[in-house]
Coordinates of C-alpha atoms in Angstrom, one line a residue:
M1 CA 30.9 -5.4 -12.4
F2 CA 29.1 -8.4 -11.8
I3 CA 25.5 -7.5 -10.7
R4 CA 22.8 -10.0 -10.1
V5 CA 19.6 -9.2 -10.9
A6 CA 16.4 -10.1 -9.2
L7 CA 12.9 -8.7 -10.4
L8 CA 9.7 -9.0 -8.4
G9 CA 6.4 -9.0 -10.0
G10 CA 4.2 -10.9 -7.7
L11 CA 0.4 -10.3 -6.5
L12 CA -1.8 -12.1 -4.5
L13 CA -5.3 -12.4 -5.5
S14 CA -8.3 -13.3 -3.3
L15 CA -10.0 -16.9 -3.7
P16 CA -12.9 -16.5 -5.9
Q17 CA -16.2 -17.3 -4.4
G18 CA -18.8 -20.2 -5.8
T19 CA -18.0 -23.1 -7.1
A20 CA -15.6 -21.9 -10.5
Q21 CA -11.9 -23.7 -10.4
A22 CA -9.2 -21.2 -10.0
A23 CA -7.3 -20.6 -12.9
T24 CA -3.5 -21.4 -13.3
V25 CA -0.7 -20.9 -15.7
S26 CA 1.6 -23.6 -16.8
P27 CA 5.5 -22.8 -17.3
G28 CA 5.0 -23.5 -21.1
E29 CA 2.9 -20.2 -21.1
L30 CA 5.6 -18.1 -19.3
I31 CA 8.2 -19.2 -21.8
N32 CA 5.7 -18.5 -24.6
L33 CA 4.7 -15.4 -23.2
V34 CA 8.3 -13.9 -23.0
N35 CA 8.9 -15.3 -26.8
G36 CA 5.9 -13.8 -27.7
L37 CA 7.1 -10.6 -26.9
R38 CA 10.5 -10.8 -27.9
A39 CA 9.3 -11.4 -31.4
A40 CA 7.2 -8.6 -31.3
N41 CA 10.2 -6.8 -30.5
G42 CA 12.1 -8.3 -33.2
L43 CA 14.3 -10.4 -30.9
P44 CA 14.8 -14.0 -31.4
A45 CA 13.1 -16.5 -29.2
L46 CA 15.2 -17.8 -26.2
I47 CA 15.7 -21.2 -25.7
E48 CA 14.1 -23.3 -22.6
D49 CA 17.0 -25.0 -20.8
A50 CA 16.2 -27.6 -18.6
I51 CA 18.5 -26.5 -15.7
L52 CA 17.0 -23.0 -15.6
D53 CA 13.5 -25.1 -15.7
G54 CA 15.0 -26.7 -12.6
T55 CA 16.2 -23.7 -10.7
A56 CA 13.0 -22.1 -11.7
Y57 CA 10.9 -24.8 -9.8
A58 CA 13.2 -25.2 -7.2
T59 CA 12.6 -21.4 -6.4
A60 CA 8.7 -21.6 -6.5
Q61 CA 9.2 -24.5 -4.4
A62 CA 11.1 -22.9 -1.7
M63 CA 8.6 -19.5 -1.7
A64 CA 5.8 -21.9 -1.1
A65 CA 7.3 -23.8 1.9
N66 CA 8.3 -20.4 3.7
G67 CA 4.8 -18.9 2.7
V68 CA 6.4 -15.7 1.5
C69 CA 5.9 -14.3 -1.8
A70 CA 9.3 -12.7 -2.4
H71 CA 12.7 -13.2 -3.9
I72 CA 14.9 -15.5 -1.9
G73 CA 17.8 -13.9 -3.4
G74 CA 21.2 -15.2 -4.8
A75 CA 19.2 -15.9 -8.3
R76 CA 22.7 -15.7 -10.3
E77 CA 24.8 -17.6 -8.0
R78 CA 22.1 -20.4 -7.4
I79 CA 21.5 -20.9 -11.3
R80 CA 25.4 -20.9 -11.8
A81 CA 25.9 -23.6 -8.9
A82 CA 23.0 -25.6 -10.7
G83 CA 25.4 -25.8 -13.7
F84 CA 24.4 -23.3 -16.3
G85 CA 27.4 -21.7 -18.3
G86 CA 29.5 -24.6 -17.5
G87 CA 31.4 -22.5 -14.8
A88 CA 31.5 -19.4 -16.9
V89 CA 30.6 -15.8 -15.9
V90 CA 26.5 -15.8 -15.6
F91 CA 24.1 -13.3 -15.7
A92 CA 20.7 -13.7 -14.9
T93 CA 17.3 -12.4 -14.0
E94 CA 14.3 -13.7 -12.2
N95 CA 10.5 -12.8 -12.3
M96 CA 8.0 -14.2 -9.9
A97 CA 4.3 -13.9 -9.2
C98 CA 2.1 -15.7 -6.4
A99 CA -1.7 -15.8 -6.8
V100 CA -4.4 -18.5 -5.9
S101 CA -6.3 -17.9 -9.4
A102 CA -4.6 -16.1 -12.4
T103 CA -4.4 -16.0 -16.1
I104 CA -1.5 -15.7 -18.6
S105 CA -2.7 -12.1 -19.2
D106 CA -2.7 -11.3 -15.5
I107 CA 1.1 -12.4 -15.1
Q108 CA 1.7 -10.0 -18.7
S109 CA 0.2 -7.0 -16.6
W110 CA 2.3 -8.0 -13.5
W111 CA 5.5 -8.0 -15.4
S112 CA 4.7 -4.7 -17.7
D113 CA 7.5 -2.4 -15.9
S114 CA 10.5 -2.1 -17.6
L115 CA 12.5 -4.2 -14.9
H116 CA 10.2 -7.1 -15.4
M117 CA 10.3 -6.7 -19.1
M118 CA 14.0 -7.3 -19.6
P119 CA 13.8 -11.0 -20.6
M120 CA 11.3 -9.7 -23.3
N121 CA 13.1 -6.4 -24.5
E122 CA 16.8 -7.4 -23.9
A123 CA 18.6 -9.1 -26.9
R124 CA 21.5 -10.4 -24.8
Y125 CA 19.3 -12.8 -23.2
T126 CA 19.6 -16.5 -24.6
H127 CA 18.0 -19.0 -22.5
V128 CA 14.9 -19.2 -20.3
G129 CA 13.5 -21.4 -17.9
A130 CA 10.1 -21.9 -15.6
G131 CA 8.3 -23.5 -13.0
A132 CA 5.0 -23.3 -11.2
Y133 CA 4.3 -24.8 -7.9
T134 CA 1.1 -24.8 -6.0
A135 CA 0.9 -24.9 -2.0
S136 CA -1.4 -26.4 0.1
N137 CA -3.5 -23.2 0.7
G138 CA -4.2 -22.7 -3.0
T139 CA -1.8 -20.2 -3.9
T140 CA 0.6 -20.8 -6.7
Y141 CA 4.0 -19.5 -7.1
Y142 CA 5.1 -18.7 -10.5
V143 CA 9.4 -18.3 -11.3
L144 CA 10.8 -17.4 -14.7
H145 CA 14.8 -17.2 -15.3
A146 CA 16.5 -15.7 -18.1
A147 CA 20.2 -16.0 -18.5
Y148 CA 22.9 -15.7 -20.5
V149 CA 26.7 -16.4 -20.3
G150 CA 28.8 -13.6 -20.3
D151 CA 32.4 -14.5 -21.4
G152 CA 31.0 -16.5 -24.4
G153 CA 31.0 -19.6 -22.7
S154 CA 28.0 -22.1 -23.7
A155 CA 24.9 -22.9 -21.9
S156 CA 23.5 -26.0 -20.5
L157 CA 21.9 -27.4 -23.5
P158 CA 23.8 -29.2 -26.6
G159 CA 23.6 -26.9 -29.5
S160 CA 22.8 -23.6 -27.6
T161 CA 24.8 -20.6 -28.3
G162 CA 26.3 -18.5 -25.4
G163 CA 25.1 -14.8 -25.3
S164 CA 28.0 -12.6 -25.8
A165 CA 27.9 -9.3 -24.3
G166 CA 29.8 -7.8 -27.3
Q167 CA 33.4 -6.9 -27.9
G168 CA 34.4 -9.4 -24.8
Q169 CA 32.9 -7.0 -22.3
N170 CA 30.1 -7.9 -19.9
P171 CA 27.7 -5.0 -19.7
A172 CA 26.3 -4.2 -16.5
E173 CA 22.2 -4.9 -15.5
P174 CA 20.2 -2.7 -13.6
L175 CA 20.3 -4.3 -10.1
V176 CA 17.1 -5.0 -7.8
E177 CA 18.6 -4.8 -4.4
P178 CA 16.5 -6.4 -1.4
V179 CA 14.7 -3.7 0.5
V180 CA 16.2 -3.4 4.0
T181 CA 13.1 -2.0 5.6
S182 CA 13.3 1.5 7.5
T183 CA 12.7 1.9 11.2
P184 CA 9.4 3.5 12.1
Q185 CA 10.1 7.2 13.5
A186 CA 9.2 8.3 17.0
D187 CA 5.8 9.1 16.0
G188 CA 5.3 6.0 13.9
T189 CA 5.9 7.3 10.5
I190 CA 7.7 5.1 8.0
V191 CA 10.0 7.1 5.0
H192 CA 11.8 4.9 2.5
T193 CA 14.6 6.1 0.7
V194 CA 15.2 4.7 -2.4
Q195 CA 18.5 2.8 -3.3
Y196 CA 19.9 1.8 -6.5
G197 CA 18.3 -0.8 -8.3
Q198 CA 15.2 -1.1 -6.5
A199 CA 11.8 -0.9 -7.9
L200 CA 8.5 0.2 -6.5
D201 CA 6.7 -3.1 -6.7
T202 CA 9.4 -4.5 -4.7
I203 CA 9.4 -1.9 -1.9
A204 CA 5.4 -2.1 -1.5
T205 CA 6.2 -6.0 -0.9
W206 CA 8.8 -5.9 1.3
Y207 CA 6.7 -3.3 3.5
G208 CA 3.1 -5.2 3.0
V209 CA 1.6 -2.5 1.4
T210 CA 0.3 -1.6 -2.3
I211 CA 2.0 0.5 -5.0
A212 CA -1.4 2.2 -4.8
E213 CA -0.8 3.3 -1.2
I214 CA 2.6 4.6 -1.7
K215 CA 1.6 6.5 -4.5
A216 CA -1.3 8.0 -3.1
L217 CA 0.8 9.2 0.1
N218 CA 3.4 10.3 -2.0
H219 CA 1.0 11.9 -4.8
M220 CA 2.8 9.9 -7.4
T221 CA 1.2 9.8 -11.1
S222 CA 3.6 6.8 -12.1
N223 CA 5.8 4.1 -10.7
T224 CA 9.0 6.2 -11.7
I225 CA 11.1 6.4 -8.8
Y226 CA 14.9 7.7 -8.6
V227 CA 17.7 6.8 -6.1
G228 CA 17.8 9.2 -3.3
D229 CA 13.9 9.6 -3.3
N230 CA 12.4 9.6 0.3
L231 CA 8.8 7.7 0.1
I232 CA 6.3 7.7 2.7
I233 CA 5.3 4.3 3.5
K234 CA 3.3 4.8 6.3
I235 CA 1.9 8.2 8.1
A236 CA 2.1 8.5 11.6
P237 CA -1.3 7.6 13.1
T238 CA -3.8 10.1 14.3
A239 CA -3.7 10.5 17.9
T240 CA -6.9 9.9 19.5
I241 CA -7.6 12.6 22.1
T242 CA -9.1 11.3 25.5
P243 CA -11.0 13.9 27.0
T244 CA -10.2 14.7 30.5
R245 CA -12.6 13.5 33.0
T246 CA -14.0 16.9 35.1
L247 CA -15.3 16.0 38.5
T248 CA -18.6 18.2 38.7
P249 CA -20.0 18.7 42.2
R250 CA -23.3 17.1 42.7
Q251 CA -26.3 19.7 43.1
P252 CA -28.8 18.9 45.9
T253 CA -31.4 17.3 44.4
R254 CA -34.5 19.3 45.1
T255 CA -37.4 17.5 46.8
P256 CA -40.5 18.1 45.1
S257 CA -43.1 19.8 47.5
M258 CA -47.0 19.4 47.7
T259 CA -48.5 22.3 45.5
P260 CA -51.2 23.3 48.3
T261 CA -54.4 23.1 46.8
L262 CA -57.0 26.1 47.3
T263 CA -60.2 24.6 49.0
K264 CA -63.1 27.3 48.5
T265 CA -65.0 27.5 51.5
V266 CA -68.5 28.3 50.7
M267 CA -69.9 30.5 53.9
V268 CA -73.3 29.4 54.8
S269 CA -75.1 32.3 56.7
T270 CA -77.4 31.0 59.4
P271 CA -79.8 33.3 60.0
T272 CA -80.1 34.9 63.7
P273 CA -83.8 35.0 65.1
T274 CA -84.3 39.0 65.9
R275 CA -85.7 39.5 69.3
A276 CA -89.2 41.8 69.3
P277 CA -88.4 44.9 70.4
G278 CA -89.5 45.4 74.1
L279 CA -90.9 48.4 76.0
L280 CA -87.6 49.7 76.6
D281 CA -86.5 49.4 73.0
T282 CA -89.4 51.7 72.5
L283 CA -88.5 54.6 74.9
P284 CA -86.5 57.7 73.8
K285 CA -83.2 57.2 74.1
I286 CA -82.1 59.2 77.5
D287 CA -78.7 59.6 78.4
R288 CA -77.9 56.9 81.1
Q289 CA -76.4 59.3 83.8
W290 CA -79.8 61.4 83.8
L291 CA -82.0 58.0 83.6
G292 CA -79.9 56.8 86.6
F293 CA -80.5 60.2 88.4
G294 CA -84.3 59.8 87.8
L295 CA -84.8 56.4 89.0
L296 CA -82.8 57.4 92.1
L297 CA -85.5 60.3 92.6
V298 CA -88.5 58.1 91.9
S299 CA -87.2 55.4 94.5
A300 CA -86.6 58.0 97.0
A301 CA -90.1 59.3 96.4
G302 CA -91.5 55.9 96.9
L303 CA -89.8 55.2 100.1
L304 CA -91.3 58.1 101.2
L305 CA -94.8 57.0 100.6
V306 CA -94.1 54.1 102.0
L307 CA -93.2 55.5 105.2
Y308 CA -95.9 57.9 105.2
F309 CA -98.5 55.3 104.8
L310 CA -97.0 52.8 107.2
F311 CA -96.1 55.1 110.2
I312 CA -96.5 58.7 109.8
R313 CA -100.3 58.5 108.9
P314 CA -101.5 56.0 111.4
R315 CA -100.4 58.1 114.1
F316 CA -102.6 61.3 113.0
K317 CA -105.6 59.1 113.1
K318 CA -105.1 58.3 117.1

């Protein structure tokens, strides 16, 4: 079964502040990285191929033109169409990275998982090419193509030997499938079901999240995933409870009343002149009824005396 390999190893770094120039990596350094690791594993160095250099550069340029740090797909077909293998069956793998500033150590760390290490660890790869393209925004796109001819055919460079799969059979390579993103559920949760050949970093790139975020949501301690795993990519947003406005009847406002001020009235006593006691006041207290009766008798006696002296007595003198 002929299987296409497309490996993703990209990471965008923030532009450093200050006047320091952004670090970049040359295509030659990428090839030296691969061959250095192959030598450490006891494998022969890959042969740099001009066609693979061209396809790697064209891929980096296309990524920059689209402003997307992602595989454009069909790496094996594009490499074969460019002439590598002379029409024979071709197997290829593609590593990529994107950064504003990066060192070769950075790229090595991004390509440290088993899928990206295939050109460094697999003896069947024979040829390599690399390209780098810096976009107007300062981002440099790095692409490395490693390939071999599966049926014993020759590659493009004179004198190069085509890699054999052994006994005339072409071994199957791990496939890194493009990720078809899942539709968010009704509550906004996104769950991705891992398909054959998908890598954690590829899934993270297509969903626009980080590997660390996926691992945290799924309580993962490693980057290992298996076909059929359901990965939580995004959890449902927490609903914001809007408080219901309750109309509260307005209470009547009390009108402040004046607090009565106690006025202390000072009573000034005006002395009333006391009348000097008269003659009547000095007389013994007599009942008024008897007093009137006595006065009546005295008046009658006086009247009799007046009549006697005025009328009766003069008549007797004559």
